[in-house]
Coordinates of N, CA and C in Angstrom, one line a residue:
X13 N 0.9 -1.2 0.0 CA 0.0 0.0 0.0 C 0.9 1.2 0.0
X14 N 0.6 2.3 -1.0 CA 1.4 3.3 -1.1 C 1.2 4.3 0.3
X15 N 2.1 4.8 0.6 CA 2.3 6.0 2.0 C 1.2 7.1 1.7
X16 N 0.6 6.8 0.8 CA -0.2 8.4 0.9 C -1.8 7.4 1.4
X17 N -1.9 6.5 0.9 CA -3.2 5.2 1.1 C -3.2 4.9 2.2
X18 N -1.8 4.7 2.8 CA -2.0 4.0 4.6 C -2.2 5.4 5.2
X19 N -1.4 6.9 4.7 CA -1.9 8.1 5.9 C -3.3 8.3 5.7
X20 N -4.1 8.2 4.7 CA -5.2 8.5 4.3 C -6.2 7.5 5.3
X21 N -5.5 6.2 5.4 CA -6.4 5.2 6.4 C -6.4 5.6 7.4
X22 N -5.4 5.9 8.1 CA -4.8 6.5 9.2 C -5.6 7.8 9.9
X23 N -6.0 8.6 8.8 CA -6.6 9.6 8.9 C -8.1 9.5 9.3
X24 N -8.5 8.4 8.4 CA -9.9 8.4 8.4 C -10.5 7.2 10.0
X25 N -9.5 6.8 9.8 CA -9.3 5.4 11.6 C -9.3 6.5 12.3
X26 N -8.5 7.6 12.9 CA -8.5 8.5 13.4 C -10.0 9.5 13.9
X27 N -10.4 10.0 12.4 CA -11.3 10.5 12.4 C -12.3 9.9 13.1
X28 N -12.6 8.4 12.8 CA -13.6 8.0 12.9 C -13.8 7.4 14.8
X29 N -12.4 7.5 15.4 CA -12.4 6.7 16.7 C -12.6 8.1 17.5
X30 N -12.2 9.7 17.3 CA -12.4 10.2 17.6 C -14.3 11.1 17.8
X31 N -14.7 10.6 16.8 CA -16.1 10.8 16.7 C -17.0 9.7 17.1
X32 N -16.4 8.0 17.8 CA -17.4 7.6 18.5 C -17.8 6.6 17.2
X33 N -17.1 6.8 16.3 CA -17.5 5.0 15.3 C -16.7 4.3 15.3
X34 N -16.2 3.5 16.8 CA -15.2 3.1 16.6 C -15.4 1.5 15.9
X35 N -16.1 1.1 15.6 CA -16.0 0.0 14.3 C -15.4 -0.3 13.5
X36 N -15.7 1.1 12.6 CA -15.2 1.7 11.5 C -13.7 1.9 12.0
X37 N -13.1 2.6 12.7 CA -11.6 3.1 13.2 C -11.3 1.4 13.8
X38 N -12.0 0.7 14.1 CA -11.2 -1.1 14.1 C -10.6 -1.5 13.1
X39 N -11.4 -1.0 11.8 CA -11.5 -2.4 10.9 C -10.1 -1.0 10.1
X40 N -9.8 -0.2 10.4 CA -8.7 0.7 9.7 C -8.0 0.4 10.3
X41 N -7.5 0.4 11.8 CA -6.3 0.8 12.8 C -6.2 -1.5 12.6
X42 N -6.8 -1.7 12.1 CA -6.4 -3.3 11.9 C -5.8 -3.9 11.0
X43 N -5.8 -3.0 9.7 CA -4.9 -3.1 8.6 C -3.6 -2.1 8.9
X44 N -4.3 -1.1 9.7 CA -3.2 -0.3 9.5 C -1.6 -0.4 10.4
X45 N -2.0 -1.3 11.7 CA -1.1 -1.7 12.3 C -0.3 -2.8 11.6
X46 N -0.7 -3.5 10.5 CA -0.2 -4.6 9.9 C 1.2 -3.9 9.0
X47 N 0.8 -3.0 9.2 CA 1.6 -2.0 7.8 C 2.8 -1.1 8.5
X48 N 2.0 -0.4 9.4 CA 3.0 0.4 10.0 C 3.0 0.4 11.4
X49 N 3.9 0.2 12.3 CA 4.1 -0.6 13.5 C 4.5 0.9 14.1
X50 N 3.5 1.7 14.9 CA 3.6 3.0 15.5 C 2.9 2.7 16.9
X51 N 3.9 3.5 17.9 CA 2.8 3.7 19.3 C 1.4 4.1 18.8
X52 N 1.4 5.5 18.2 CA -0.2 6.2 18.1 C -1.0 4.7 17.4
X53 N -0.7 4.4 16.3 CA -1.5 3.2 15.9 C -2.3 2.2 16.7
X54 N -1.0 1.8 17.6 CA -1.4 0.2 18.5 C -2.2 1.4 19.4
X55 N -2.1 2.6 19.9 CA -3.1 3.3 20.8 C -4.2 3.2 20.2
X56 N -4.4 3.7 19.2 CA -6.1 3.7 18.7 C -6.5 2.5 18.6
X57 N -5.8 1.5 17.9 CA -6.4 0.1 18.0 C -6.8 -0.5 19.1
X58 N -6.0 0.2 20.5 CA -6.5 -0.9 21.5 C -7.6 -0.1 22.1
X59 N -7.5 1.6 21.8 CA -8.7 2.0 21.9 C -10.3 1.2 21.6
X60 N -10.2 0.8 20.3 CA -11.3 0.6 19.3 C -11.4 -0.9 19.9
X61 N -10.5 -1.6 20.4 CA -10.6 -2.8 20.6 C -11.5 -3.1 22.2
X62 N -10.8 -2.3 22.8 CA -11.9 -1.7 24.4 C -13.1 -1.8 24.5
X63 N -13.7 -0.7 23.1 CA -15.0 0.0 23.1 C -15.4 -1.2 22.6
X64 N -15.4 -1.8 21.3 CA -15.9 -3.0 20.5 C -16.1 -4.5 21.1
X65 N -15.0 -4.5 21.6 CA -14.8 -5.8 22.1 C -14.6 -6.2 24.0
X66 N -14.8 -5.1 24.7 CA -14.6 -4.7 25.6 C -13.7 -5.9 26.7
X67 N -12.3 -5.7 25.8 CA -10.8 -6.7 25.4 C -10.0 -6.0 26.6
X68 N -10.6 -5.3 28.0 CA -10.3 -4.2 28.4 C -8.6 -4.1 29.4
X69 N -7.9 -5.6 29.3 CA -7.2 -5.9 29.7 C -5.6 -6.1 28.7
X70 N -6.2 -6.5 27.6 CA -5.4 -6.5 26.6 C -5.1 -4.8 26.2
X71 N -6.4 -4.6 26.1 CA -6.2 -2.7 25.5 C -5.3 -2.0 26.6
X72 N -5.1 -2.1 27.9 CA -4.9 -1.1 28.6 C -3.1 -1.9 28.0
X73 N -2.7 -3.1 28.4 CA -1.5 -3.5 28.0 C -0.9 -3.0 26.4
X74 N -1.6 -3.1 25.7 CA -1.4 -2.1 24.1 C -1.2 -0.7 24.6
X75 N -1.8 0.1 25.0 CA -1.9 1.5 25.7 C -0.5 1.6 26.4
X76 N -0.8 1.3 27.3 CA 0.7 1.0 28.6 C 1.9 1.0 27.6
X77 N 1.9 0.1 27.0 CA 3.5 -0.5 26.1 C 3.9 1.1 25.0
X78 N 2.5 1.5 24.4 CA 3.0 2.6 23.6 C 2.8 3.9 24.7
X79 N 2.7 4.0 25.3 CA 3.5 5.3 26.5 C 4.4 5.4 26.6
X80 N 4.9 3.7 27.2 CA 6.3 4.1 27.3 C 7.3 3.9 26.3
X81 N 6.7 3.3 24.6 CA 7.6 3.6 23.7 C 7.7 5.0 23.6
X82 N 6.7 6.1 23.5 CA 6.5 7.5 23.3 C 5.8 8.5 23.8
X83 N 6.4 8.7 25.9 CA 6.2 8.7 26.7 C 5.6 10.4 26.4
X84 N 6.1 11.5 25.7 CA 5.6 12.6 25.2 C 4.4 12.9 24.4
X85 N 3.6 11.7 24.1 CA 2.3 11.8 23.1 C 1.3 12.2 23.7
X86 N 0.7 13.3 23.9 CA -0.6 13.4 24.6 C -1.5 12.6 23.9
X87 N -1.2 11.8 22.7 CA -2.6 11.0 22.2 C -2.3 9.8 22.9
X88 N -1.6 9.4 22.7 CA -1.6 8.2 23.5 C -1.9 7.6 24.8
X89 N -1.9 9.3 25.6 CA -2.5 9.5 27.2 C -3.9 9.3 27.1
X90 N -4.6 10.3 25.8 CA -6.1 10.6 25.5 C -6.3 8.9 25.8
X91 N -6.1 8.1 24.8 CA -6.4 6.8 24.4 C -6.1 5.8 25.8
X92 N -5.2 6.0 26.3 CA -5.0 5.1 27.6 C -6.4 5.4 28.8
X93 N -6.5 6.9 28.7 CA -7.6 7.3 29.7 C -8.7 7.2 29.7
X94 N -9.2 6.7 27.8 CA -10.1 6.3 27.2 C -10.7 5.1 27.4
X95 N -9.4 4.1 27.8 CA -9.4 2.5 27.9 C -9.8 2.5 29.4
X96 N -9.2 3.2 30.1 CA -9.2 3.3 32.0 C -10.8 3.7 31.8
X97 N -11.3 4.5 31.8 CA -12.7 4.6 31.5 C -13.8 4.0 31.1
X98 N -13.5 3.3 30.1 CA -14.5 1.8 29.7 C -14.4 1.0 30.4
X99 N -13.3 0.5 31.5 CA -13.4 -0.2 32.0 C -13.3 -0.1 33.3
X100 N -13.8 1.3 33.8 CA -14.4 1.4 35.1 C -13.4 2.1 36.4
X101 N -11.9 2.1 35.6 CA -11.2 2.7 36.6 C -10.9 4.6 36.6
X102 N -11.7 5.2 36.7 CA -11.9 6.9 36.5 C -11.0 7.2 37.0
X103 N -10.7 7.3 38.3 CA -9.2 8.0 39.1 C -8.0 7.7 38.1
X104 N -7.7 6.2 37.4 CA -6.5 6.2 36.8 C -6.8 7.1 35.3
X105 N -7.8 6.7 34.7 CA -8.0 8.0 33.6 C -8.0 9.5 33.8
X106 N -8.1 9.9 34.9 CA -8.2 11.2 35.3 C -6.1 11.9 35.2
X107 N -6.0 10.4 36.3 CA -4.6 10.9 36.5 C -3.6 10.6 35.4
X108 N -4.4 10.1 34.4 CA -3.9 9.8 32.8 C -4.0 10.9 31.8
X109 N -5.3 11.3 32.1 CA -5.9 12.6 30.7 C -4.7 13.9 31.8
X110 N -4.6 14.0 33.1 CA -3.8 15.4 33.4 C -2.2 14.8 33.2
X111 N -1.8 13.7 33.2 CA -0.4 13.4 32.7 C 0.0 13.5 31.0
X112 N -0.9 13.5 30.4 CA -0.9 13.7 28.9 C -1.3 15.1 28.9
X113 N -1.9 15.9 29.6 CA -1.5 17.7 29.5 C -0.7 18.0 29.6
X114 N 0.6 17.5 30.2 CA 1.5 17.9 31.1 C 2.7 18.3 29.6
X115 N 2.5 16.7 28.7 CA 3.6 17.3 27.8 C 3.6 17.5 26.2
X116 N 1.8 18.3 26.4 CA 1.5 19.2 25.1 C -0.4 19.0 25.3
X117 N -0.7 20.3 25.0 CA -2.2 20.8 25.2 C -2.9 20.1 23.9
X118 N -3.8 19.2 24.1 CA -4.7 19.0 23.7 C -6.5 18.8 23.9
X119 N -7.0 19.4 23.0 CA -8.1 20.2 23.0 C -8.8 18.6 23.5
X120 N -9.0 17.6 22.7 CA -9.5 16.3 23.4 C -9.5 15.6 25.0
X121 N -8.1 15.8 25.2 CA -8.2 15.4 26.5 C -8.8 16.5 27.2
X122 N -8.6 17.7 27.1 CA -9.4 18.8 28.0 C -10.9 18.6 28.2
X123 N -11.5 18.8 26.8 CA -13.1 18.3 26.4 C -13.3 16.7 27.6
X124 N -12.4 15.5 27.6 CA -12.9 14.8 28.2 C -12.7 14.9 30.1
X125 N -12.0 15.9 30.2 CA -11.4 15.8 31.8 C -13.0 17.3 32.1
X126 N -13.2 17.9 31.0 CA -14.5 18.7 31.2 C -15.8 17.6 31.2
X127 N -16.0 16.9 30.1 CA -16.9 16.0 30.5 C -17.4 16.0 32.2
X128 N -16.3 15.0 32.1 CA -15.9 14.5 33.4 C -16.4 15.3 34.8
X129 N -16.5 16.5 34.0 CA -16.6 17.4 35.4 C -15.6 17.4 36.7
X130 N -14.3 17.5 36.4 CA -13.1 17.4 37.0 C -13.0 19.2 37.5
X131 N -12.5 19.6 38.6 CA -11.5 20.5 39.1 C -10.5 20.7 39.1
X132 N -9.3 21.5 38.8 CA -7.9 21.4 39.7 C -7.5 21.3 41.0
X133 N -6.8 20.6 41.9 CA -6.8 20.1 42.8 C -6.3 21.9 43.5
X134 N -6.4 21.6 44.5 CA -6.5 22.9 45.6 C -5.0 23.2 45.4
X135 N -4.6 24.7 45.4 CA -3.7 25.3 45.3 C -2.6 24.9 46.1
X136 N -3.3 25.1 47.3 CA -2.5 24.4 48.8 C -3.3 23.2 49.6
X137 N -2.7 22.0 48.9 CA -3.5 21.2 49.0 C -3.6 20.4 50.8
X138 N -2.7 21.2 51.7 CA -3.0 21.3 52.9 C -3.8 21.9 53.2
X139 N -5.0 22.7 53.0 CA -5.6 23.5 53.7 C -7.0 22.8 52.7
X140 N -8.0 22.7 53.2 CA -9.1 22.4 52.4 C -9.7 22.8 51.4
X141 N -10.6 22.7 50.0 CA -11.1 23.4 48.9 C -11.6 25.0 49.4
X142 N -12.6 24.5 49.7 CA -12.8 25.7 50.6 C -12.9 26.8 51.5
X143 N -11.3 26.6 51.6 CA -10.7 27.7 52.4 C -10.7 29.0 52.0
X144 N -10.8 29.9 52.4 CA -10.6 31.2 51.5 C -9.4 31.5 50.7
X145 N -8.4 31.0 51.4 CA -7.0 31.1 50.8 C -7.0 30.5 49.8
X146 N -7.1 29.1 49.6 CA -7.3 28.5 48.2 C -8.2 29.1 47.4
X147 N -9.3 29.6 48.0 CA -10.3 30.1 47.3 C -9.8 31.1 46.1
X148 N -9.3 32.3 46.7 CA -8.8 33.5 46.2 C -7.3 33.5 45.7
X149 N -6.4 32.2 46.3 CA -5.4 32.1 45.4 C -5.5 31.6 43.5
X150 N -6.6 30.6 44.4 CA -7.4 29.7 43.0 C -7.5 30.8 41.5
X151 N -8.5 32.4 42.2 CA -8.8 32.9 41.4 C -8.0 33.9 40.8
X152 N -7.0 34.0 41.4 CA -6.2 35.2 41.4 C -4.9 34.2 40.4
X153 N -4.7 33.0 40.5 CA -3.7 32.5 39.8 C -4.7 32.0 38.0
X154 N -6.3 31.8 38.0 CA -6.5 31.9 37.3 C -6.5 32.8 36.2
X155 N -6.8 34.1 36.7 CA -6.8 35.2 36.5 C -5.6 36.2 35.5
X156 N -4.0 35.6 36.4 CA -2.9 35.8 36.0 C -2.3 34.7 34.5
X157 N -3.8 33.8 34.2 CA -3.6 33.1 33.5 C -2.1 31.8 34.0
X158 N -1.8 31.4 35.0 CA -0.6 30.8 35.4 C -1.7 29.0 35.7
X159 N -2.9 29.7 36.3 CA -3.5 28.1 36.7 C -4.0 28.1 35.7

């Protein structure tokens, strides 16, 4: 398959696992890993493989392995936190979608840690949410655009 055919598959596997068909992003990310042997790949496959076949032990080990081939991918955090979520563990997806912020902004993982209805954890995480001090540090570091 010519390089322009497999990014085009690639593209459209993509497209389609990010909009929720992941069927369709199976039956691509399943030729397509046959072809080209990439962390992001085996991520979306074991994504699609989770959601479809809810394989959710095998996916997280697919997921796991390409992190730490390409520990800097925020897609491959998206997709790990994706797997941790189908299969019922939210605290590790949580602390998965804010570890894949850490080393590049992606608009996906934000949208799903908003889902989620997540907060940032308290400024001074010695003193309780609702202290005033966290309160107004909270706002004032927002504000400075820093939090």
């Amino acid at each position: 398959m010519p390089g322009n055919e497999l990014q085009e598959l690639v593209a459209r596997g993509m497209k389609a696992a990010n909009s929720g068909r992941t069927a369709a992003a199976l039956e691509c990310f399943e030729r397509v890993v046959k072809l080209q042997s990439t962390p992001v790949n085996w991520s979306y496959l074991a994504f699609c493989v989770a959601r479809e076949r809810q394989q959710f032990e095998h996916a997280t080990r697919l997921c796991e392995e390409a992190v730490r081939r390409e520990p800097r991918s925020s897609v491959l955090y998206l997709n790990l936190g994706k797997v941790y979520l189908l299969s019922g563990r939210k605290d590790d997806a949580i602390r998965t979608f804010r570890q894949g912020l850490l080393y590049e902004r992606n608009t996906l993982i934000e949208s799903e840690l908003r889902r989620l209805g997540l907060r940032k954890p308290p400024v001074l995480n010695f003193l309780a949410r609702e202290h005033p001090v966290n309160k107004y540090l909270g706002i004032m570091l927002k504000k400075l655009k820093i939090r």
